[in-house]
Amino acid sequence: MIPRYTRPEMAAIWDPQTRYRIWFEIEAHAADAMAGLGIIPKAAAKKIWDKGKSATFDIARIDAIEREVKHDVIAFLTHLAEIVGPEARFVHQGMTSSDVLDTCLNVQLVRAADLIIADVDKLLVALKRRAFEYKMTPTIGRSHGIHAEPTTFGVKLAVAYAEFSRARERLIAARKEVRNEADTDVTDLIAGYKELIVCTN
């Protein structure tokens, strides 16, 4: 993100600390699912949450580990183990890096979409109000960059309102698709755990 073009709320979604927080939550929820299926001890899943839920991840430390191991998720898991302790051996069992990375990206995209949709809603309110306010204000229409038939400024704003309304529908559809992908990733992961249990019994 380029700071001067980015609002704090949007920048926070893509901040490394937020990314690692989401990674932790994915790993912790997976540990809960494994504990529920009897794959790992429930006490271990609780300890993972207890140690990590309020932790501040050391980004410089993770970067240093990554320079050594050449793997972003392993670097994070190594740092997480430093925070959680011995119970960290139960973290990430049966998972791949993509389970973490793809799900995290989907969560970030959904959060970003929520911000954008909220802003579009505010814009639509303003456009509708101004369209009525200027519905009789004459202005020159334009076609191919030159003057065309006269119209009103309100009509131009009404056209913008219609365009942004359609854009909002597309944003909502995209958000739903991304959210469904995140849900599918988690569902597939839990299904994999259940299959593992069947195969080992």
Short mmCIF file of N, CA and C in Angstrom, two decimals, residues 9-194:
data_model
loop_
_atom_site.label_atom_id
_atom_site.label_comp_id
_atom_site.label_asym_id
_atom_site.label_seq_id
_atom_site.Cartn_x
_atom_site.Cartn_y
_atom_site.Cartn_z
N GLU A 9 -7.77 2.77 7.81
CA GLU A 9 -8.57 1.56 7.99
C GLU A 9 -8.21 0.49 6.94
N MET A 10 -7.97 0.95 5.71
CA MET A 10 -7.60 0.00 4.66
C MET A 10 -6.17 -0.48 4.85
N ALA A 11 -5.28 0.44 5.20
CA ALA A 11 -3.88 0.05 5.42
C ALA A 11 -3.77 -0.99 6.53
N ALA A 12 -4.60 -0.85 7.57
CA ALA A 12 -4.55 -1.77 8.72
C ALA A 12 -4.87 -3.21 8.29
N ILE A 13 -5.76 -3.37 7.30
CA ILE A 13 -6.13 -4.71 6.84
C ILE A 13 -4.94 -5.43 6.24
N TRP A 14 -4.06 -4.67 5.57
CA TRP A 14 -2.93 -5.27 4.85
C TRP A 14 -1.61 -5.14 5.61
N ASP A 15 -1.69 -4.65 6.82
CA ASP A 15 -0.50 -4.52 7.66
C ASP A 15 0.04 -5.91 8.03
N PRO A 16 1.35 -6.10 8.08
CA PRO A 16 1.89 -7.42 8.43
C PRO A 16 1.38 -7.95 9.77
N GLN A 17 1.21 -7.08 10.76
CA GLN A 17 0.71 -7.53 12.06
C GLN A 17 -0.69 -8.13 11.93
N THR A 18 -1.53 -7.50 11.10
CA THR A 18 -2.88 -8.04 10.85
C THR A 18 -2.80 -9.37 10.13
N ARG A 19 -1.91 -9.44 9.13
CA ARG A 19 -1.76 -10.70 8.38
C ARG A 19 -1.36 -11.84 9.32
N TYR A 20 -0.39 -11.59 10.20
CA TYR A 20 0.04 -12.65 11.11
C TYR A 20 -1.03 -12.97 12.14
N ARG A 21 -1.82 -11.98 12.52
CA ARG A 21 -2.93 -12.23 13.44
C ARG A 21 -3.94 -13.18 12.79
N ILE A 22 -4.24 -12.95 11.51
CA ILE A 22 -5.17 -13.83 10.80
C ILE A 22 -4.57 -15.22 10.65
N TRP A 23 -3.27 -15.28 10.32
CA TRP A 23 -2.61 -16.59 10.23
C TRP A 23 -2.76 -17.35 11.55
N PHE A 24 -2.51 -16.65 12.64
CA PHE A 24 -2.64 -17.31 13.95
C PHE A 24 -4.06 -17.82 14.16
N GLU A 25 -5.05 -17.00 13.86
CA GLU A 25 -6.44 -17.41 14.09
C GLU A 25 -6.81 -18.61 13.24
N ILE A 26 -6.32 -18.66 12.01
CA ILE A 26 -6.56 -19.82 11.16
C ILE A 26 -5.96 -21.07 11.80
N GLU A 27 -4.71 -20.96 12.23
CA GLU A 27 -4.03 -22.10 12.87
C GLU A 27 -4.75 -22.51 14.17
N ALA A 28 -5.17 -21.53 14.95
CA ALA A 28 -5.83 -21.82 16.22
C ALA A 28 -7.19 -22.47 16.02
N HIS A 29 -7.93 -21.98 15.02
CA HIS A 29 -9.23 -22.60 14.72
C HIS A 29 -9.04 -24.02 14.21
N ALA A 30 -7.99 -24.22 13.40
CA ALA A 30 -7.70 -25.58 12.92
C ALA A 30 -7.36 -26.49 14.10
N ALA A 31 -6.61 -25.96 15.06
CA ALA A 31 -6.29 -26.75 16.26
C ALA A 31 -7.55 -27.10 17.03
N ASP A 32 -8.48 -26.16 17.12
CA ASP A 32 -9.78 -26.45 17.77
C ASP A 32 -10.50 -27.59 17.07
N ALA A 33 -10.49 -27.54 15.72
CA ALA A 33 -11.17 -28.59 14.95
C ALA A 33 -10.50 -29.94 15.18
N MET A 34 -9.17 -29.95 15.19
CA MET A 34 -8.45 -31.20 15.44
C MET A 34 -8.71 -31.73 16.84
N ALA A 35 -8.78 -30.81 17.81
CA ALA A 35 -9.07 -31.23 19.19
C ALA A 35 -10.47 -31.81 19.28
N GLY A 36 -11.41 -31.19 18.57
CA GLY A 36 -12.78 -31.68 18.57
C GLY A 36 -12.92 -33.06 17.96
N LEU A 37 -12.00 -33.37 17.03
CA LEU A 37 -12.02 -34.69 16.39
C LEU A 37 -11.12 -35.69 17.11
N GLY A 38 -10.48 -35.24 18.19
CA GLY A 38 -9.64 -36.14 18.97
C GLY A 38 -8.25 -36.37 18.39
N ILE A 39 -7.83 -35.52 17.45
CA ILE A 39 -6.51 -35.68 16.83
C ILE A 39 -5.41 -35.12 17.73
N ILE A 40 -5.70 -34.00 18.39
CA ILE A 40 -4.73 -33.41 19.33
C ILE A 40 -5.44 -33.20 20.66
N PRO A 41 -4.70 -33.04 21.74
CA PRO A 41 -5.33 -32.81 23.06
C PRO A 41 -6.08 -31.48 23.10
N LYS A 42 -7.24 -31.50 23.74
CA LYS A 42 -8.00 -30.25 23.88
C LYS A 42 -7.23 -29.22 24.69
N ALA A 43 -6.46 -29.67 25.64
CA ALA A 43 -5.67 -28.75 26.46
C ALA A 43 -4.63 -28.02 25.61
N ALA A 44 -4.12 -28.71 24.59
CA ALA A 44 -3.13 -28.08 23.70
C ALA A 44 -3.79 -26.99 22.87
N ALA A 45 -4.99 -27.28 22.35
CA ALA A 45 -5.70 -26.27 21.55
C ALA A 45 -6.00 -25.04 22.40
N LYS A 46 -6.39 -25.26 23.66
CA LYS A 46 -6.68 -24.13 24.55
C LYS A 46 -5.42 -23.33 24.83
N LYS A 47 -4.30 -24.02 25.03
CA LYS A 47 -3.04 -23.33 25.31
C LYS A 47 -2.61 -22.48 24.11
N ILE A 48 -2.83 -23.00 22.92
CA ILE A 48 -2.48 -22.25 21.71
C ILE A 48 -3.25 -20.93 21.68
N TRP A 49 -4.55 -21.00 21.96
CA TRP A 49 -5.37 -19.78 22.00
C TRP A 49 -4.90 -18.85 23.12
N ASP A 50 -4.73 -19.42 24.30
CA ASP A 50 -4.38 -18.60 25.47
C ASP A 50 -3.08 -17.84 25.26
N LYS A 51 -2.10 -18.49 24.65
CA LYS A 51 -0.79 -17.86 24.46
C LYS A 51 -0.76 -16.89 23.28
N GLY A 52 -1.56 -17.20 22.27
CA GLY A 52 -1.46 -16.41 21.05
C GLY A 52 -2.49 -15.33 20.85
N LYS A 53 -3.63 -15.42 21.57
CA LYS A 53 -4.73 -14.51 21.26
C LYS A 53 -4.42 -13.04 21.48
N SER A 54 -3.55 -12.73 22.45
CA SER A 54 -3.22 -11.33 22.71
C SER A 54 -1.75 -11.02 22.42
N ALA A 55 -1.09 -11.94 21.73
CA ALA A 55 0.33 -11.75 21.43
C ALA A 55 0.52 -10.68 20.35
N THR A 56 1.61 -9.95 20.45
CA THR A 56 2.05 -9.05 19.39
C THR A 56 3.19 -9.75 18.67
N PHE A 57 3.00 -10.03 17.40
CA PHE A 57 4.00 -10.78 16.66
C PHE A 57 5.17 -9.88 16.29
N ASP A 58 6.36 -10.41 16.45
CA ASP A 58 7.59 -9.66 16.20
C ASP A 58 7.94 -9.80 14.72
N ILE A 59 7.57 -8.78 13.96
CA ILE A 59 7.74 -8.84 12.51
C ILE A 59 9.21 -8.93 12.13
N ALA A 60 10.06 -8.18 12.83
CA ALA A 60 11.49 -8.24 12.54
C ALA A 60 12.05 -9.64 12.79
N ARG A 61 11.56 -10.27 13.87
CA ARG A 61 12.00 -11.63 14.19
C ARG A 61 11.56 -12.61 13.11
N ILE A 62 10.32 -12.49 12.65
CA ILE A 62 9.81 -13.37 11.60
C ILE A 62 10.62 -13.18 10.32
N ASP A 63 10.91 -11.93 9.98
CA ASP A 63 11.71 -11.64 8.78
C ASP A 63 13.10 -12.27 8.89
N ALA A 64 13.68 -12.19 10.09
CA ALA A 64 15.01 -12.76 10.30
C ALA A 64 14.99 -14.28 10.12
N ILE A 65 13.96 -14.91 10.66
CA ILE A 65 13.82 -16.36 10.52
C ILE A 65 13.62 -16.73 9.05
N GLU A 66 12.80 -15.93 8.35
CA GLU A 66 12.54 -16.23 6.94
C GLU A 66 13.81 -16.13 6.10
N ARG A 67 14.67 -15.18 6.42
CA ARG A 67 15.93 -15.08 5.68
C ARG A 67 16.77 -16.35 5.83
N GLU A 68 16.60 -17.01 6.95
CA GLU A 68 17.35 -18.25 7.21
C GLU A 68 16.68 -19.47 6.59
N VAL A 69 15.35 -19.60 6.78
CA VAL A 69 14.65 -20.82 6.34
C VAL A 69 14.07 -20.70 4.94
N LYS A 70 14.02 -19.47 4.42
CA LYS A 70 13.51 -19.23 3.05
C LYS A 70 12.05 -19.66 2.87
N HIS A 71 11.24 -19.49 3.92
CA HIS A 71 9.83 -19.90 3.84
C HIS A 71 9.02 -19.04 4.81
N ASP A 72 8.05 -18.29 4.28
CA ASP A 72 7.30 -17.35 5.11
C ASP A 72 6.48 -18.01 6.20
N VAL A 73 5.77 -19.09 5.86
CA VAL A 73 4.90 -19.73 6.85
C VAL A 73 5.73 -20.45 7.91
N ILE A 74 6.81 -21.11 7.51
CA ILE A 74 7.68 -21.76 8.49
C ILE A 74 8.28 -20.72 9.44
N ALA A 75 8.64 -19.57 8.88
CA ALA A 75 9.18 -18.50 9.73
C ALA A 75 8.15 -18.06 10.76
N PHE A 76 6.91 -17.90 10.33
CA PHE A 76 5.86 -17.51 11.27
C PHE A 76 5.63 -18.59 12.32
N LEU A 77 5.55 -19.85 11.88
CA LEU A 77 5.30 -20.95 12.82
C LEU A 77 6.44 -21.10 13.82
N THR A 78 7.65 -20.84 13.39
CA THR A 78 8.80 -20.90 14.30
C THR A 78 8.66 -19.82 15.37
N HIS A 79 8.28 -18.62 14.94
CA HIS A 79 8.08 -17.53 15.91
C HIS A 79 6.89 -17.83 16.83
N LEU A 80 5.84 -18.40 16.25
CA LEU A 80 4.67 -18.76 17.07
C LEU A 80 5.05 -19.78 18.13
N ALA A 81 5.92 -20.71 17.78
CA ALA A 81 6.38 -21.72 18.75
C ALA A 81 7.12 -21.05 19.90
N GLU A 82 7.83 -19.97 19.62
CA GLU A 82 8.53 -19.24 20.67
C GLU A 82 7.54 -18.61 21.65
N ILE A 83 6.36 -18.29 21.15
CA ILE A 83 5.32 -17.67 21.98
C ILE A 83 4.51 -18.72 22.74
N VAL A 84 4.11 -19.77 22.01
CA VAL A 84 3.19 -20.77 22.57
C VAL A 84 3.90 -21.77 23.48
N GLY A 85 5.10 -22.18 23.09
CA GLY A 85 5.80 -23.19 23.87
C GLY A 85 5.60 -24.58 23.29
N PRO A 86 5.76 -25.63 24.12
CA PRO A 86 5.73 -27.01 23.63
C PRO A 86 4.46 -27.39 22.87
N GLU A 87 3.33 -26.80 23.24
CA GLU A 87 2.06 -27.15 22.57
C GLU A 87 2.06 -26.73 21.10
N ALA A 88 3.02 -25.92 20.70
CA ALA A 88 3.09 -25.49 19.30
C ALA A 88 3.35 -26.66 18.36
N ARG A 89 3.79 -27.80 18.91
CA ARG A 89 4.03 -28.96 18.05
C ARG A 89 2.73 -29.48 17.43
N PHE A 90 1.60 -29.06 17.99
CA PHE A 90 0.31 -29.49 17.45
C PHE A 90 -0.23 -28.51 16.40
N VAL A 91 0.43 -27.39 16.24
CA VAL A 91 -0.02 -26.37 15.28
C VAL A 91 0.34 -26.82 13.86
N HIS A 92 -0.56 -26.57 12.93
CA HIS A 92 -0.32 -26.76 11.49
C HIS A 92 -0.32 -28.24 11.07
N GLN A 93 -0.72 -29.14 11.96
CA GLN A 93 -0.76 -30.55 11.58
C GLN A 93 -1.80 -30.77 10.49
N GLY A 94 -1.39 -31.50 9.44
CA GLY A 94 -2.31 -31.81 8.35
C GLY A 94 -2.61 -30.65 7.43
N MET A 95 -1.90 -29.54 7.61
CA MET A 95 -2.17 -28.35 6.81
C MET A 95 -1.02 -28.09 5.83
N THR A 96 -1.33 -27.32 4.81
CA THR A 96 -0.30 -26.83 3.90
C THR A 96 -0.24 -25.31 4.04
N SER A 97 0.79 -24.71 3.48
CA SER A 97 0.91 -23.25 3.52
C SER A 97 -0.28 -22.58 2.85
N SER A 98 -0.77 -23.19 1.77
CA SER A 98 -1.90 -22.60 1.05
C SER A 98 -3.16 -22.53 1.90
N ASP A 99 -3.33 -23.49 2.81
CA ASP A 99 -4.49 -23.43 3.71
C ASP A 99 -4.47 -22.13 4.51
N VAL A 100 -3.28 -21.70 4.87
CA VAL A 100 -3.14 -20.47 5.64
C VAL A 100 -3.17 -19.24 4.73
N LEU A 101 -2.33 -19.27 3.70
CA LEU A 101 -2.16 -18.08 2.85
C LEU A 101 -3.44 -17.73 2.09
N ASP A 102 -4.06 -18.74 1.46
CA ASP A 102 -5.26 -18.47 0.66
C ASP A 102 -6.42 -18.02 1.53
N THR A 103 -6.60 -18.68 2.67
CA THR A 103 -7.69 -18.31 3.57
C THR A 103 -7.48 -16.91 4.12
N CYS A 104 -6.24 -16.59 4.47
CA CYS A 104 -5.93 -15.24 4.98
C CYS A 104 -6.24 -14.19 3.92
N LEU A 105 -5.81 -14.43 2.68
CA LEU A 105 -6.07 -13.47 1.62
C LEU A 105 -7.57 -13.25 1.44
N ASN A 106 -8.34 -14.33 1.51
CA ASN A 106 -9.79 -14.20 1.38
C ASN A 106 -10.38 -13.36 2.51
N VAL A 107 -9.91 -13.60 3.73
CA VAL A 107 -10.39 -12.81 4.87
C VAL A 107 -10.06 -11.33 4.67
N GLN A 108 -8.85 -11.04 4.21
CA GLN A 108 -8.45 -9.65 3.98
C GLN A 108 -9.30 -9.01 2.88
N LEU A 109 -9.55 -9.76 1.82
CA LEU A 109 -10.36 -9.23 0.71
C LEU A 109 -11.79 -8.94 1.16
N VAL A 110 -12.34 -9.81 2.00
CA VAL A 110 -13.70 -9.58 2.51
C VAL A 110 -13.73 -8.31 3.37
N ARG A 111 -12.74 -8.15 4.23
CA ARG A 111 -12.69 -6.96 5.08
C ARG A 111 -12.52 -5.69 4.24
N ALA A 112 -11.67 -5.77 3.21
CA ALA A 112 -11.48 -4.62 2.33
C ALA A 112 -12.76 -4.30 1.57
N ALA A 113 -13.44 -5.35 1.10
CA ALA A 113 -14.71 -5.15 0.38
C ALA A 113 -15.74 -4.49 1.29
N ASP A 114 -15.78 -4.88 2.55
CA ASP A 114 -16.73 -4.27 3.49
C ASP A 114 -16.49 -2.76 3.61
N LEU A 115 -15.22 -2.36 3.65
CA LEU A 115 -14.90 -0.93 3.73
C LEU A 115 -15.36 -0.21 2.47
N ILE A 116 -15.07 -0.80 1.32
CA ILE A 116 -15.41 -0.15 0.04
C ILE A 116 -16.93 -0.07 -0.12
N ILE A 117 -17.62 -1.14 0.21
CA ILE A 117 -19.09 -1.15 0.07
C ILE A 117 -19.71 -0.10 0.99
N ALA A 118 -19.19 0.03 2.20
CA ALA A 118 -19.70 1.05 3.13
C ALA A 118 -19.50 2.45 2.55
N ASP A 119 -18.37 2.67 1.91
CA ASP A 119 -18.11 3.98 1.30
C ASP A 119 -19.03 4.22 0.10
N VAL A 120 -19.26 3.19 -0.69
CA VAL A 120 -20.17 3.32 -1.83
C VAL A 120 -21.57 3.66 -1.34
N ASP A 121 -21.98 3.06 -0.23
CA ASP A 121 -23.30 3.38 0.34
C ASP A 121 -23.39 4.87 0.70
N LYS A 122 -22.34 5.41 1.30
CA LYS A 122 -22.33 6.84 1.63
C LYS A 122 -22.36 7.70 0.37
N LEU A 123 -21.62 7.26 -0.64
CA LEU A 123 -21.59 8.00 -1.91
C LEU A 123 -22.96 8.00 -2.57
N LEU A 124 -23.65 6.86 -2.52
CA LEU A 124 -24.98 6.78 -3.13
C LEU A 124 -25.96 7.74 -2.45
N VAL A 125 -25.87 7.83 -1.14
CA VAL A 125 -26.74 8.77 -0.40
C VAL A 125 -26.47 10.20 -0.87
N ALA A 126 -25.20 10.56 -1.00
CA ALA A 126 -24.84 11.91 -1.42
C ALA A 126 -25.27 12.17 -2.85
N LEU A 127 -25.05 11.21 -3.74
CA LEU A 127 -25.43 11.39 -5.15
C LEU A 127 -26.94 11.56 -5.30
N LYS A 128 -27.71 10.77 -4.56
CA LYS A 128 -29.17 10.86 -4.64
C LYS A 128 -29.65 12.23 -4.15
N ARG A 129 -29.08 12.66 -3.02
CA ARG A 129 -29.47 13.96 -2.47
C ARG A 129 -29.15 15.09 -3.45
N ARG A 130 -27.97 15.07 -4.01
CA ARG A 130 -27.56 16.12 -4.93
C ARG A 130 -28.30 16.05 -6.26
N ALA A 131 -28.65 14.84 -6.69
CA ALA A 131 -29.40 14.70 -7.95
C ALA A 131 -30.74 15.42 -7.85
N PHE A 132 -31.42 15.26 -6.72
CA PHE A 132 -32.69 15.96 -6.54
C PHE A 132 -32.46 17.46 -6.35
N GLU A 133 -31.38 17.80 -5.64
CA GLU A 133 -31.09 19.21 -5.40
C GLU A 133 -30.85 19.98 -6.69
N TYR A 134 -30.19 19.32 -7.66
CA TYR A 134 -29.82 20.00 -8.91
C TYR A 134 -30.61 19.49 -10.11
N LYS A 135 -31.80 18.93 -9.85
CA LYS A 135 -32.56 18.33 -10.95
C LYS A 135 -33.00 19.35 -12.00
N MET A 136 -33.10 20.62 -11.62
CA MET A 136 -33.51 21.65 -12.58
C MET A 136 -32.37 22.60 -12.95
N THR A 137 -31.16 22.25 -12.57
CA THR A 137 -30.01 23.11 -12.89
C THR A 137 -29.50 22.76 -14.28
N PRO A 138 -29.67 23.69 -15.25
CA PRO A 138 -29.27 23.36 -16.62
C PRO A 138 -27.75 23.25 -16.77
N THR A 139 -27.36 22.36 -17.64
CA THR A 139 -25.95 22.21 -17.97
C THR A 139 -25.84 21.65 -19.38
N ILE A 140 -24.68 21.78 -19.96
CA ILE A 140 -24.47 21.29 -21.31
C ILE A 140 -24.19 19.79 -21.27
N GLY A 141 -24.90 19.06 -22.12
CA GLY A 141 -24.58 17.65 -22.28
C GLY A 141 -23.32 17.53 -23.13
N ARG A 142 -22.68 16.37 -23.05
CA ARG A 142 -21.46 16.20 -23.84
C ARG A 142 -21.53 14.88 -24.59
N SER A 143 -20.98 14.89 -25.78
CA SER A 143 -20.91 13.69 -26.61
C SER A 143 -19.61 13.73 -27.39
N HIS A 144 -18.80 12.69 -27.27
CA HIS A 144 -17.51 12.64 -27.96
C HIS A 144 -16.65 13.86 -27.65
N GLY A 145 -16.74 14.35 -26.39
CA GLY A 145 -15.88 15.44 -25.97
C GLY A 145 -16.32 16.82 -26.44
N ILE A 146 -17.50 16.92 -27.04
CA ILE A 146 -17.99 18.24 -27.46
C ILE A 146 -19.40 18.46 -26.92
N HIS A 147 -19.88 19.72 -27.02
CA HIS A 147 -21.22 20.03 -26.52
C HIS A 147 -22.27 19.21 -27.26
N ALA A 148 -23.30 18.82 -26.50
CA ALA A 148 -24.44 18.09 -27.07
C ALA A 148 -25.72 18.78 -26.60
N GLU A 149 -26.82 18.06 -26.57
CA GLU A 149 -28.09 18.65 -26.14
C GLU A 149 -28.01 19.07 -24.67
N PRO A 150 -28.67 20.18 -24.33
CA PRO A 150 -28.69 20.59 -22.92
C PRO A 150 -29.36 19.52 -22.05
N THR A 151 -28.92 19.44 -20.82
CA THR A 151 -29.51 18.53 -19.85
C THR A 151 -29.48 19.24 -18.50
N THR A 152 -29.62 18.49 -17.42
CA THR A 152 -29.49 19.13 -16.10
C THR A 152 -28.38 18.42 -15.33
N PHE A 153 -27.81 19.16 -14.40
CA PHE A 153 -26.75 18.58 -13.59
C PHE A 153 -27.30 17.43 -12.75
N GLY A 154 -28.57 17.56 -12.36
CA GLY A 154 -29.22 16.49 -11.60
C GLY A 154 -29.29 15.19 -12.37
N VAL A 155 -29.56 15.28 -13.68
CA VAL A 155 -29.61 14.08 -14.51
C VAL A 155 -28.23 13.41 -14.56
N LYS A 156 -27.18 14.23 -14.68
CA LYS A 156 -25.84 13.67 -14.70
C LYS A 156 -25.54 12.94 -13.39
N LEU A 157 -25.96 13.54 -12.28
CA LEU A 157 -25.74 12.89 -10.99
C LEU A 157 -26.59 11.62 -10.85
N ALA A 158 -27.78 11.63 -11.44
CA ALA A 158 -28.63 10.44 -11.41
C ALA A 158 -27.99 9.31 -12.21
N VAL A 159 -27.36 9.64 -13.32
CA VAL A 159 -26.65 8.63 -14.10
C VAL A 159 -25.50 8.05 -13.27
N ALA A 160 -24.76 8.92 -12.58
CA ALA A 160 -23.68 8.44 -11.71
C ALA A 160 -24.24 7.54 -10.62
N TYR A 161 -25.40 7.91 -10.06
CA TYR A 161 -26.04 7.10 -9.03
C TYR A 161 -26.35 5.70 -9.56
N ALA A 162 -26.89 5.64 -10.78
CA ALA A 162 -27.21 4.34 -11.37
C ALA A 162 -25.95 3.51 -11.61
N GLU A 163 -24.89 4.16 -12.06
CA GLU A 163 -23.64 3.45 -12.32
C GLU A 163 -23.05 2.88 -11.03
N PHE A 164 -23.04 3.70 -9.98
CA PHE A 164 -22.48 3.23 -8.71
C PHE A 164 -23.38 2.18 -8.06
N SER A 165 -24.68 2.23 -8.32
CA SER A 165 -25.58 1.19 -7.80
C SER A 165 -25.23 -0.16 -8.42
N ARG A 166 -24.97 -0.15 -9.73
CA ARG A 166 -24.58 -1.39 -10.39
C ARG A 166 -23.21 -1.86 -9.89
N ALA A 167 -22.31 -0.90 -9.70
CA ALA A 167 -20.98 -1.25 -9.19
C ALA A 167 -21.08 -1.89 -7.80
N ARG A 168 -22.00 -1.37 -6.99
CA ARG A 168 -22.19 -1.93 -5.64
C ARG A 168 -22.64 -3.39 -5.72
N GLU A 169 -23.54 -3.68 -6.66
CA GLU A 169 -24.01 -5.06 -6.82
C GLU A 169 -22.85 -5.98 -7.21
N ARG A 170 -21.96 -5.48 -8.06
CA ARG A 170 -20.81 -6.30 -8.46
C ARG A 170 -19.86 -6.51 -7.28
N LEU A 171 -19.68 -5.48 -6.46
CA LEU A 171 -18.82 -5.62 -5.28
C LEU A 171 -19.39 -6.65 -4.31
N ILE A 172 -20.70 -6.61 -4.11
CA ILE A 172 -21.34 -7.57 -3.20
C ILE A 172 -21.19 -8.99 -3.73
N ALA A 173 -21.36 -9.15 -5.05
CA ALA A 173 -21.20 -10.47 -5.67
C ALA A 173 -19.77 -10.97 -5.52
N ALA A 174 -18.80 -10.08 -5.72
CA ALA A 174 -17.39 -10.47 -5.58
C ALA A 174 -17.08 -10.83 -4.14
N ARG A 175 -17.61 -10.05 -3.19
CA ARG A 175 -17.38 -10.34 -1.78
C ARG A 175 -17.94 -11.71 -1.41
N LYS A 176 -19.13 -12.01 -1.91
CA LYS A 176 -19.75 -13.30 -1.61
C LYS A 176 -18.91 -14.44 -2.15
N GLU A 177 -18.39 -14.26 -3.37
CA GLU A 177 -17.58 -15.31 -4.00
C GLU A 177 -16.29 -15.54 -3.19
N VAL A 178 -15.64 -14.46 -2.79
CA VAL A 178 -14.41 -14.56 -2.00
C VAL A 178 -14.69 -15.20 -0.64
N ARG A 179 -15.79 -14.78 -0.02
CA ARG A 179 -16.16 -15.34 1.29
C ARG A 179 -16.45 -16.83 1.19
N ASN A 180 -17.11 -17.23 0.12
CA ASN A 180 -17.41 -18.65 -0.07
C ASN A 180 -16.13 -19.46 -0.24
N GLU A 181 -15.14 -18.86 -0.93
CA GLU A 181 -13.86 -19.55 -1.10
C GLU A 181 -13.18 -19.76 0.25
N ALA A 182 -13.24 -18.74 1.11
CA ALA A 182 -12.64 -18.87 2.44
C ALA A 182 -13.34 -19.98 3.23
N ASP A 183 -14.67 -20.01 3.16
CA ASP A 183 -15.43 -21.05 3.87
C ASP A 183 -15.09 -22.43 3.33
N THR A 184 -14.93 -22.52 1.99
CA THR A 184 -14.61 -23.80 1.36
C THR A 184 -13.25 -24.30 1.80
N ASP A 185 -12.26 -23.39 1.89
CA ASP A 185 -10.92 -23.79 2.33
C ASP A 185 -10.97 -24.41 3.71
N VAL A 186 -11.71 -23.79 4.63
CA VAL A 186 -11.80 -24.30 5.99
C VAL A 186 -12.57 -25.62 6.02
N THR A 187 -13.66 -25.70 5.26
CA THR A 187 -14.46 -26.94 5.21
C THR A 187 -13.64 -28.09 4.67
N ASP A 188 -12.86 -27.82 3.60
CA ASP A 188 -12.00 -28.87 3.03
C ASP A 188 -10.96 -29.34 4.04
N LEU A 189 -10.44 -28.41 4.81
CA LEU A 189 -9.43 -28.75 5.81
C LEU A 189 -10.00 -29.69 6.86
N ILE A 190 -11.18 -29.35 7.38
CA ILE A 190 -11.81 -30.19 8.41
C ILE A 190 -12.19 -31.55 7.82
N ALA A 191 -12.66 -31.55 6.56
CA ALA A 191 -12.98 -32.82 5.90
C ALA A 191 -11.74 -33.69 5.78
N GLY A 192 -10.60 -33.04 5.53
CA GLY A 192 -9.34 -33.78 5.46
C GLY A 192 -8.97 -34.42 6.77
N TYR A 193 -9.23 -33.71 7.88
CA TYR A 193 -8.96 -34.28 9.20
C TYR A 193 -9.84 -35.51 9.43
N LYS A 194 -11.11 -35.40 9.04
CA LYS A 194 -12.02 -36.52 9.26
C LYS A 194 -11.59 -37.74 8.43
#
